[in-house]
CSV table of C-alpha atoms in Angstrom, one decimal:
chain,number,residue,atom,x,y,z
E,23,MET,CA,1.4,-35.1,-5.5
E,24,THR,CA,-2.0,-36.2,-7.2
E,25,HIS,CA,-5.5,-35.5,-7.1
E,26,SER,CA,-4.0,-32.1,-7.0
E,27,VAL,CA,-3.4,-32.5,-2.9
E,28,GLN,CA,0.1,-33.3,-1.6
E,29,PHE,CA,1.1,-36.9,-1.7
E,30,ARG,CA,3.1,-37.9,2.1
E,31,PHE,CA,5.7,-40.7,1.7
E,32,GLN,CA,7.0,-39.9,5.7
E,33,VAL,CA,5.8,-43.0,8.4
E,34,CYS,CA,5.6,-40.6,10.9
E,35,LYS,CA,6.0,-42.0,14.6
E,36,ALA,CA,2.2,-41.8,16.5
E,37,GLN,CA,1.3,-38.8,18.2
E,38,GLU,CA,-1.2,-37.8,20.4
E,39,THR,CA,-4.5,-36.7,19.4
E,40,GLU,CA,-6.7,-34.2,21.7
E,41,ARG,CA,-9.2,-36.9,22.4
E,42,GLY,CA,-6.7,-38.9,23.4
E,43,GLY,CA,-5.5,-41.2,21.2
E,44,THR,CA,-3.3,-41.4,18.9
E,45,SER,CA,-2.9,-41.0,15.3
E,46,GLN,CA,0.8,-41.5,12.9
E,47,GLY,CA,-0.9,-39.0,10.1
E,48,VAL,CA,-2.1,-40.4,6.9
E,49,ILE,CA,0.8,-42.1,4.2
E,50,GLY,CA,-0.5,-40.8,1.0
E,51,ASN,CA,-3.2,-38.7,1.2
E,52,SER,CA,-7.2,-38.8,2.1
E,53,ARG,CA,-7.4,-40.0,-1.0
E,54,TYR,CA,-5.4,-43.0,-1.9
E,55,LYS,CA,-3.5,-44.4,1.6
E,56,LEU,CA,-0.8,-46.1,1.7
E,57,PRO,CA,-0.6,-49.4,4.2
E,58,LYS,CA,2.6,-48.5,6.5
E,59,LYS,CA,4.7,-51.8,5.3
E,60,ILE,CA,4.6,-50.4,1.9
E,61,ALA,CA,5.4,-47.0,2.5
E,62,SER,CA,8.6,-48.3,4.9
E,63,GLN,CA,9.9,-49.9,1.8
E,64,ILE,CA,9.9,-46.8,-0.6
E,65,THR,CA,13.3,-45.3,-1.2
E,66,LEU,CA,14.2,-41.8,-0.8
E,67,ALA,CA,15.3,-42.5,-4.6
E,68,GLU,CA,12.3,-42.6,-5.4
E,69,VAL,CA,10.8,-40.7,-3.5
E,70,PHE,CA,13.4,-37.7,-5.1
E,71,ALA,CA,12.6,-39.0,-9.2
E,72,ALA,CA,8.3,-38.8,-8.0
E,73,SER,CA,8.6,-34.9,-6.8
E,74,SER,CA,10.7,-34.2,-10.6
E,75,CYS,CA,8.0,-35.5,-12.4
E,76,PHE,CA,7.0,-31.8,-13.6
E,77,PRO,CA,4.6,-32.1,-16.3
E,78,GLY,CA,5.5,-30.7,-19.8
E,79,GLY,CA,8.9,-32.2,-18.9
E,80,PHE,CA,8.2,-35.7,-17.8
E,81,GLU,CA,5.8,-37.8,-17.4
E,82,PRO,CA,4.3,-39.5,-14.0
E,83,LEU,CA,6.8,-41.9,-11.7
E,84,PHE,CA,3.6,-44.3,-11.1
E,85,PHE,CA,2.8,-45.8,-7.9
E,86,PRO,CA,3.4,-48.9,-7.7
E,87,ARG,CA,4.0,-49.7,-10.7
E,88,ASP,CA,7.8,-47.5,-11.1
E,89,PHE,CA,8.3,-48.8,-7.4
E,90,GLN,CA,11.1,-51.2,-6.0
E,91,PHE,CA,9.2,-53.6,-3.1
E,92,SER,CA,11.2,-56.6,-1.6
E,93,LYS,CA,9.3,-60.4,-4.0
E,94,ASP,CA,7.4,-60.5,-0.5
E,95,GLU,CA,4.1,-62.4,-1.6
E,96,LYS,CA,1.8,-59.8,0.3
E,97,ASN,CA,4.1,-56.9,-1.3
E,98,LYS,CA,2.8,-58.9,-4.5
E,99,ASP,CA,-0.7,-59.0,-3.8
E,100,TYR,CA,-0.5,-55.3,-3.2
E,101,THR,CA,1.4,-54.5,-6.5
E,102,ASP,CA,-0.6,-56.7,-8.4
E,103,ASN,CA,-4.0,-55.0,-7.4
E,104,ALA,CA,-3.0,-51.9,-6.6
E,105,LYS,CA,-4.5,-49.0,-10.1
E,106,PRO,CA,-1.3,-47.1,-11.2
E,107,LEU,CA,-1.6,-44.0,-9.4
E,108,GLY,CA,0.7,-41.2,-11.3
E,109,LEU,CA,2.8,-39.1,-8.8
E,110,MET,CA,3.9,-35.3,-10.4
E,111,ASP,CA,5.9,-32.6,-8.9
E,112,GLY,CA,4.4,-31.0,-5.6
E,113,ALA,CA,5.6,-27.4,-6.8
E,114,LEU,CA,2.4,-27.2,-8.6
E,115,VAL,CA,0.5,-26.7,-5.3
E,116,ASP,CA,3.5,-25.6,-2.9
E,117,ASN,CA,7.3,-25.0,-4.0
E,118,GLN,CA,8.5,-24.5,-0.2
E,119,GLY,CA,7.2,-27.2,2.2
E,120,ILE,CA,4.8,-24.4,3.4
E,121,GLU,CA,1.7,-26.9,4.2
E,122,PRO,CA,3.0,-29.7,5.9
E,123,ILE,CA,4.7,-27.3,8.3
E,124,ASN,CA,1.8,-25.7,9.0
E,125,LEU,CA,0.2,-28.9,9.7
E,126,VAL,CA,2.8,-29.7,12.0
E,127,ARG,CA,2.3,-26.8,13.6
E,128,ASN,CA,-1.2,-27.6,14.2
E,129,ARG,CA,-0.2,-30.4,16.3
E,130,ARG,CA,2.8,-28.9,17.9
E,131,GLU,CA,4.8,-26.0,19.1
E,132,LEU,CA,7.5,-25.3,16.4
E,133,ASP,CA,10.3,-23.5,17.8
E,134,LEU,CA,11.9,-22.0,14.4
E,135,PHE,CA,10.8,-22.1,9.9
E,136,ILE,CA,13.2,-21.5,7.5
E,137,ILE,CA,11.9,-21.4,4.2
E,138,SER,CA,14.1,-21.3,1.2
E,139,ASP,CA,13.0,-20.1,-1.5
E,140,ALA,CA,15.1,-20.6,-4.6
E,141,ASP,CA,12.7,-18.9,-7.1
E,142,CYS,CA,14.2,-16.2,-8.6
E,143,GLY,CA,12.2,-13.4,-7.6
E,144,GLU,CA,9.7,-11.5,-10.6
E,145,GLY,CA,9.9,-12.7,-13.8
E,146,GLU,CA,10.1,-10.7,-17.0
E,147,PRO,CA,6.1,-10.1,-17.6
E,148,PHE,CA,4.9,-11.1,-20.6
E,149,TYR,CA,6.3,-10.4,-23.9
E,150,TYR,CA,5.1,-11.7,-27.4
E,151,GLU,CA,6.7,-9.9,-30.8
E,152,GLU,CA,4.9,-10.3,-34.1
E,153,THR,CA,6.8,-12.2,-36.7
E,154,ASN,CA,6.7,-12.6,-40.6
E,155,LYS,CA,8.4,-15.9,-41.1
E,156,LEU,CA,5.8,-16.2,-44.1
E,157,GLY,CA,5.7,-13.2,-45.5
E,158,ASN,CA,1.8,-11.9,-46.8
E,159,LEU,CA,1.7,-15.8,-48.5
E,160,ASN,CA,-2.4,-16.3,-47.2
E,161,ILE,CA,-5.3,-18.4,-48.4
E,162,HIS,CA,-6.4,-15.8,-51.3
E,163,ASN,CA,-3.0,-16.5,-53.1
E,164,ILE,CA,-2.7,-20.1,-53.2
E,165,ASN,CA,-6.2,-20.1,-55.1
E,166,VAL,CA,-4.9,-17.6,-57.0
E,167,ALA,CA,-1.9,-19.8,-57.7
E,168,MET,CA,-3.5,-23.1,-58.2
E,169,ASN,CA,-6.4,-21.6,-60.5
E,170,ILE,CA,-3.1,-20.5,-62.4
E,171,ALA,CA,-1.6,-23.8,-62.5
E,172,ILE,CA,-4.4,-25.0,-63.3
E,173,LEU,CA,-4.6,-23.5,-66.2
E,174,ALA,CA,-1.3,-23.8,-67.0
E,175,THR,CA,-0.8,-27.2,-67.2
E,176,ALA,CA,-4.6,-27.9,-69.0
E,177,GLN,CA,-2.0,-25.2,-72.3
E,178,PHE,CA,0.5,-27.7,-71.9
E,179,ILE,CA,-1.7,-30.9,-72.7
E,180,LEU,CA,-3.1,-29.3,-75.7
E,181,TRP,CA,0.6,-28.9,-76.8
E,182,VAL,CA,2.2,-31.8,-75.7
E,183,PRO,CA,2.0,-34.4,-78.0
E,184,ALA,CA,0.3,-38.0,-76.5
E,185,GLY,CA,3.1,-39.8,-74.8
E,186,PHE,CA,4.7,-39.9,-71.6
E,187,TRP,CA,4.7,-35.7,-71.3
E,188,ARG,CA,1.3,-35.6,-71.9
E,189,GLY,CA,-0.1,-38.1,-69.3
E,190,LEU,CA,3.0,-36.0,-66.6
E,191,PHE,CA,0.6,-32.9,-66.9
E,192,VAL,CA,-2.6,-35.0,-67.3
E,193,GLY,CA,-1.8,-36.1,-63.9
E,194,ILE,CA,-0.3,-32.6,-62.4
E,195,THR,CA,-3.2,-30.7,-63.5
E,196,LEU,CA,-5.7,-33.7,-61.7
E,197,ILE,CA,-4.0,-33.0,-58.6
E,198,PHE,CA,-4.1,-29.2,-58.8
E,199,LEU,CA,-7.7,-29.7,-59.9
E,200,VAL,CA,-8.5,-31.6,-56.9
E,201,MET,CA,-6.1,-29.8,-54.5
E,202,ARG,CA,-8.8,-26.2,-55.3
E,203,VAL,CA,-12.6,-27.9,-55.4
E,204,SER,CA,-11.0,-29.8,-51.9
E,205,THR,CA,-9.5,-26.7,-50.7
E,206,ALA,CA,-13.4,-25.1,-52.0
E,207,LEU,CA,-15.5,-27.6,-50.1
E,208,VAL,CA,-13.7,-27.4,-47.2
E,209,SER,CA,-14.2,-23.6,-47.0
E,210,ARG,CA,-17.8,-24.2,-47.9
E,211,LEU,CA,-18.2,-26.9,-45.1
E,212,LEU,CA,-16.8,-25.2,-42.4
E,213,LEU,CA,-18.8,-21.9,-43.8
E,214,ARG,CA,-22.0,-23.8,-42.7
E,215,LYS,CA,-20.9,-25.1,-39.4
E,216,TYR,CA,-19.9,-22.0,-37.8
E,217,SER,CA,-21.4,-19.0,-39.7
E,218,LYS,CA,-24.6,-19.5,-37.7
E,219,LYS,CA,-23.2,-19.7,-33.9
E,220,VAL,CA,-21.7,-16.5,-34.2
E,221,PRO,CA,-23.9,-13.5,-32.6
E,222,PHE,CA,-23.0,-10.6,-35.5
E,223,ALA,CA,-22.8,-10.3,-38.9
E,224,PHE,CA,-19.0,-11.4,-40.6
E,225,ASN,CA,-17.8,-11.4,-44.0
E,226,TRP,CA,-16.3,-14.8,-44.1
E,227,LYS,CA,-14.0,-14.4,-47.3
E,228,ASN,CA,-12.1,-11.5,-45.4
E,229,LEU,CA,-10.0,-14.8,-43.1
E,230,LEU,CA,-9.2,-15.8,-47.0
E,231,THR,CA,-6.9,-12.5,-46.8
E,232,ILE,CA,-5.0,-13.0,-43.8
E,233,SER,CA,-1.3,-13.7,-44.0
E,234,PHE,CA,-0.4,-17.5,-42.7
E,235,SER,CA,2.1,-15.1,-40.7
E,236,LYS,CA,-0.8,-13.8,-38.8
E,237,TYR,CA,-2.1,-17.1,-37.6
E,238,TYR,CA,1.3,-18.0,-36.9
E,239,ASP,CA,1.2,-15.3,-34.6
E,240,LEU,CA,-1.9,-15.8,-33.5
E,241,ILE,CA,-1.2,-19.5,-32.5
E,242,SER,CA,1.9,-19.4,-31.0
E,243,SER,CA,1.7,-16.0,-29.0
E,244,ARG,CA,-1.6,-17.9,-27.5
E,245,VAL,CA,0.4,-21.3,-26.3
E,246,SER,CA,3.3,-18.7,-24.8
E,247,SER,CA,0.7,-17.0,-23.0
E,248,LEU,CA,-1.0,-20.1,-21.8
E,249,LEU,CA,2.7,-21.3,-20.9
E,250,HIS,CA,3.2,-18.2,-19.1
E,251,MET,CA,-0.2,-18.5,-17.0
E,252,THR,CA,0.7,-21.7,-16.0
E,253,THR,CA,4.9,-21.9,-15.1
E,254,ASN,CA,4.9,-18.1,-13.6
E,255,VAL,CA,1.2,-16.1,-12.9
E,256,PHE,CA,-0.2,-19.4,-11.1
E,257,MET,CA,2.3,-20.5,-9.7
E,258,ASN,CA,3.8,-16.7,-8.3
E,259,HIS,CA,0.0,-16.7,-7.0
E,260,ILE,CA,0.3,-19.9,-5.4
E,261,ARG,CA,3.4,-19.0,-4.0
E,262,SER,CA,1.4,-15.9,-2.6
E,263,MET,CA,-1.4,-17.9,-0.9
E,264,ASN,CA,1.1,-20.5,0.9
E,265,TYR,CA,3.6,-17.3,2.2
E,266,ALA,CA,0.9,-15.7,3.5
E,267,THR,CA,-0.6,-18.7,5.1
E,268,VAL,CA,2.8,-18.5,7.2
E,269,TYR,CA,3.2,-14.1,7.4
E,270,GLU,CA,-0.7,-13.2,8.4
E,271,ASP,CA,0.0,-16.3,10.7
E,272,ALA,CA,0.7,-14.3,14.4
E,273,ARG,CA,1.4,-17.8,15.9
E,274,TRP,CA,4.7,-17.7,13.4
E,275,GLN,CA,5.9,-13.8,14.5
E,276,ASN,CA,9.5,-14.5,15.3
E,277,ARG,CA,9.2,-17.9,14.4
E,278,ARG,CA,9.7,-17.8,11.0
E,279,ILE,CA,12.6,-17.1,8.3
E,280,MET,CA,12.7,-16.4,4.6
E,281,CYS,CA,16.1,-17.6,2.3
E,282,ALA,CA,15.2,-16.7,-0.6
E,283,LEU,CA,17.9,-17.1,-3.7
E,284,PHE,CA,17.6,-13.7,-5.0
E,285,GLU,CA,17.1,-11.5,-2.1
E,286,LEU,CA,20.5,-9.8,-2.2
E,287,CYS,CA,20.6,-8.6,-6.0
E,288,SER,CA,21.7,-5.4,-6.2
E,289,ASP,CA,18.1,-4.0,-7.3
E,290,LYS,CA,16.1,-6.1,-4.1
E,291,LYS,CA,15.2,-3.5,-1.2
E,292,TRP,CA,17.2,-5.3,1.0
E,293,GLY,CA,17.7,-3.6,4.4
E,294,LYS,CA,14.2,-2.5,4.9
E,295,HIS,CA,14.4,-3.5,8.9
E,296,LEU,CA,17.5,-2.7,9.1
E,297,THR,CA,17.9,0.8,11.3
E,298,ASN,CA,20.8,2.7,9.5
E,299,GLU,CA,23.8,1.3,12.3
E,300,GLU,CA,22.6,-2.6,10.7
E,301,LYS,CA,23.1,-1.3,7.4
E,302,GLU,CA,25.8,-0.4,7.3
E,303,LEU,CA,27.4,-3.9,8.2
E,304,MET,CA,25.0,-6.0,6.6
E,305,ALA,CA,25.3,-4.3,3.0
E,306,PRO,CA,26.1,-6.9,0.8
E,307,SER,CA,29.6,-6.3,-1.5
E,308,GLU,CA,29.3,-6.0,-4.9
E,309,ALA,CA,30.7,-9.6,-4.9
E,310,ILE,CA,27.7,-10.5,-3.2
E,311,PHE,CA,25.5,-8.6,-5.7
E,312,SER,CA,27.0,-9.9,-8.6
E,313,ASN,CA,27.5,-14.0,-7.2
E,314,SER,CA,23.9,-12.9,-6.5
E,315,LYS,CA,23.2,-12.3,-10.0
E,316,LEU,CA,24.5,-15.3,-11.3
E,317,ALA,CA,22.9,-17.8,-8.4
E,318,SER,CA,19.5,-16.4,-9.7
E,319,GLU,CA,20.2,-16.5,-13.3
E,320,MET,CA,19.6,-20.9,-13.1
E,321,GLY,CA,17.0,-22.0,-14.7
E,322,THR,CA,14.7,-24.9,-13.7
E,323,THR,CA,16.8,-27.5,-14.4
E,324,LEU,CA,17.9,-31.3,-13.1
E,325,TRP,CA,21.7,-31.2,-14.2
E,326,TRP,CA,24.2,-28.8,-15.2
E,327,SER,CA,25.7,-27.7,-18.6
E,328,ASP,CA,28.7,-27.3,-19.2
E,329,ASP,CA,28.0,-23.8,-19.7
E,330,ASP,CA,26.7,-23.5,-16.6
E,331,ARG,CA,29.9,-25.0,-14.9
E,332,ARG,CA,31.9,-22.5,-16.9
E,333,GLN,CA,30.1,-19.8,-15.9
E,334,GLY,CA,30.9,-21.5,-12.0
E,335,LYS,CA,26.8,-21.6,-11.5
E,336,PRO,CA,26.8,-24.7,-9.3
E,337,GLU,CA,29.6,-22.9,-7.2
E,338,ALA,CA,27.2,-19.2,-6.8
E,339,VAL,CA,24.4,-21.1,-6.4
E,340,VAL,CA,25.9,-22.9,-3.3
E,341,SER,CA,27.2,-20.2,-1.8
E,342,THR,CA,24.3,-17.5,-2.5
E,343,GLY,CA,22.5,-20.3,0.0
E,344,GLN,CA,25.6,-19.8,2.7
E,345,TYR,CA,25.5,-16.3,3.0
E,346,ASN,CA,22.2,-15.5,2.2
E,347,ILE,CA,21.7,-17.8,6.1
E,348,CYS,CA,24.4,-15.9,7.2
E,349,TRP,CA,23.2,-12.7,6.7
E,350,ASN,CA,19.4,-13.5,7.2
E,351,LEU,CA,20.1,-15.3,11.1
E,352,LEU,CA,21.7,-12.2,11.8
E,353,GLU,CA,18.5,-9.8,10.6
E,354,PHE,CA,16.7,-12.3,12.2
E,355,ILE,CA,18.7,-11.5,15.7
E,356,TYR,CA,18.9,-7.7,15.2
E,357,ARG,CA,14.7,-7.9,15.0
E,358,LEU,CA,14.8,-10.0,18.1
E,359,ARG,CA,16.7,-7.7,19.8
E,360,ARG,CA,14.0,-4.8,19.4
E,361,ASN,CA,10.7,-6.9,19.5
E,362,ASP,CA,11.4,-10.8,21.0
E,363,GLU,CA,7.8,-11.4,21.4
E,364,ASN,CA,6.5,-15.4,20.9
E,365,LEU,CA,10.0,-16.3,20.4
E,366,SER,CA,10.3,-19.8,21.5
E,367,PRO,CA,12.9,-20.4,24.5
E,368,GLU,CA,15.2,-23.1,22.6
E,369,CYS,CA,15.3,-20.1,20.2
E,370,LYS,CA,17.2,-17.4,21.9
E,371,ILE,CA,20.4,-19.7,21.5
E,372,ILE,CA,20.5,-18.2,17.9
E,373,ILE,CA,21.1,-14.8,19.7
E,374,ASP,CA,24.6,-15.3,20.8
E,375,LEU,CA,25.6,-16.3,17.4
E,376,GLN,CA,25.8,-12.8,16.8
E,377,GLN,CA,29.5,-11.8,16.6
E,378,GLN,CA,30.1,-15.7,15.1
E,379,LEU,CA,27.7,-14.9,12.6
E,380,GLU,CA,29.0,-10.8,11.8
E,381,ASP,CA,32.6,-12.6,12.0
E,382,ASP,CA,31.2,-14.9,9.2
E,383,TRP,CA,29.2,-12.3,6.9
E,384,LYS,CA,32.6,-9.8,6.5
E,385,ARG,CA,34.2,-12.3,5.5
E,386,PHE,CA,31.2,-13.4,3.0
E,387,LYS,CA,31.6,-9.7,1.6
E,388,ALA,CA,35.5,-10.2,1.0
E,389,ASN,CA,35.0,-13.3,-0.5
E,390,PRO,CA,31.7,-14.9,-1.8
E,391,HIS,CA,33.6,-17.7,-2.1
E,392,TRP,CA,35.2,-19.0,1.6
E,393,MET,CA,32.9,-21.2,3.0
E,394,LEU,CA,32.4,-23.3,0.3
E,395,ASP,CA,36.5,-22.7,-0.5
E,396,GLU,CA,37.4,-24.2,3.1
E,397,LEU,CA,34.6,-27.0,2.2
E,398,LYS,CA,36.8,-28.6,-0.7
E,399,ALA,CA,39.8,-28.6,1.0
């Protein structure tokens, strides 16, 4: 992603346009277009690397500086003259890849769109508990302590004979005196600068008695609420808007399936589109609930920790994807039998898979990992 819009690496085949011409689509985006020859040299590994650059976690991957091209003279001319463009994780604008599919849908018919969603569902509300890490220490207490220290060291200067110790206490006294005068001057400068900007009467001396723990909580809560807003509130809002483009568009009726990592957890309403008879077969087992819960606890990560492996999270995520798509295809078939309006003729073959999917689902209920175990064998 760049310029807050998606960045396309794909080199498409030419498509006929409504005006009778042909179009291959933009490689890059409307503000930064790549020549076809340059784009064709980009590797899939480089695309994955750019897509992994989540802001704050990783620095952007710069194009073309961080990409490898052949030592062709034309390539060198391009890379030497192109400004380095920062590429970041596209999840900031579309974590499910819905927008590109909608763009394709505008050009030609699509039979079925399966949205794979690894989101962990509704996150926790924003909670913040105040701390008291610094106790009741405040600026006023420090000023009083420095005043006492200045007086005490000044007394020692009078009692201590001339020599090393008197020089030491003179130095200490001067340090405390400079610190005290500096804090007083800074306070006055800030007061003069900002007091006139406050549109109401305020006793600024009250700030001196507010504890550092309170200041810590004020700053910490602002930072954590900002992070929550960007990683949860904004991401979920964008996610909802992207889903709306599919679920509020009649053209996608009976041509869409959403397969989410979290949907077969015990606290989710999984059977709202099923009849009682279908619910009896489709009801997840306790083993399914337990495995889905473990998979949904996976954080955003590019690697598995030793603790994750001990808990079996990698296996839980893979097997959850396997039985979730089985479950969703079955639900899709049951709904089609009640209403197949707008169904693509090519998709009718999915209905023939009902018996196989039902058999597989029964095996998943007994052992969520059976398919993964067979793949490993």
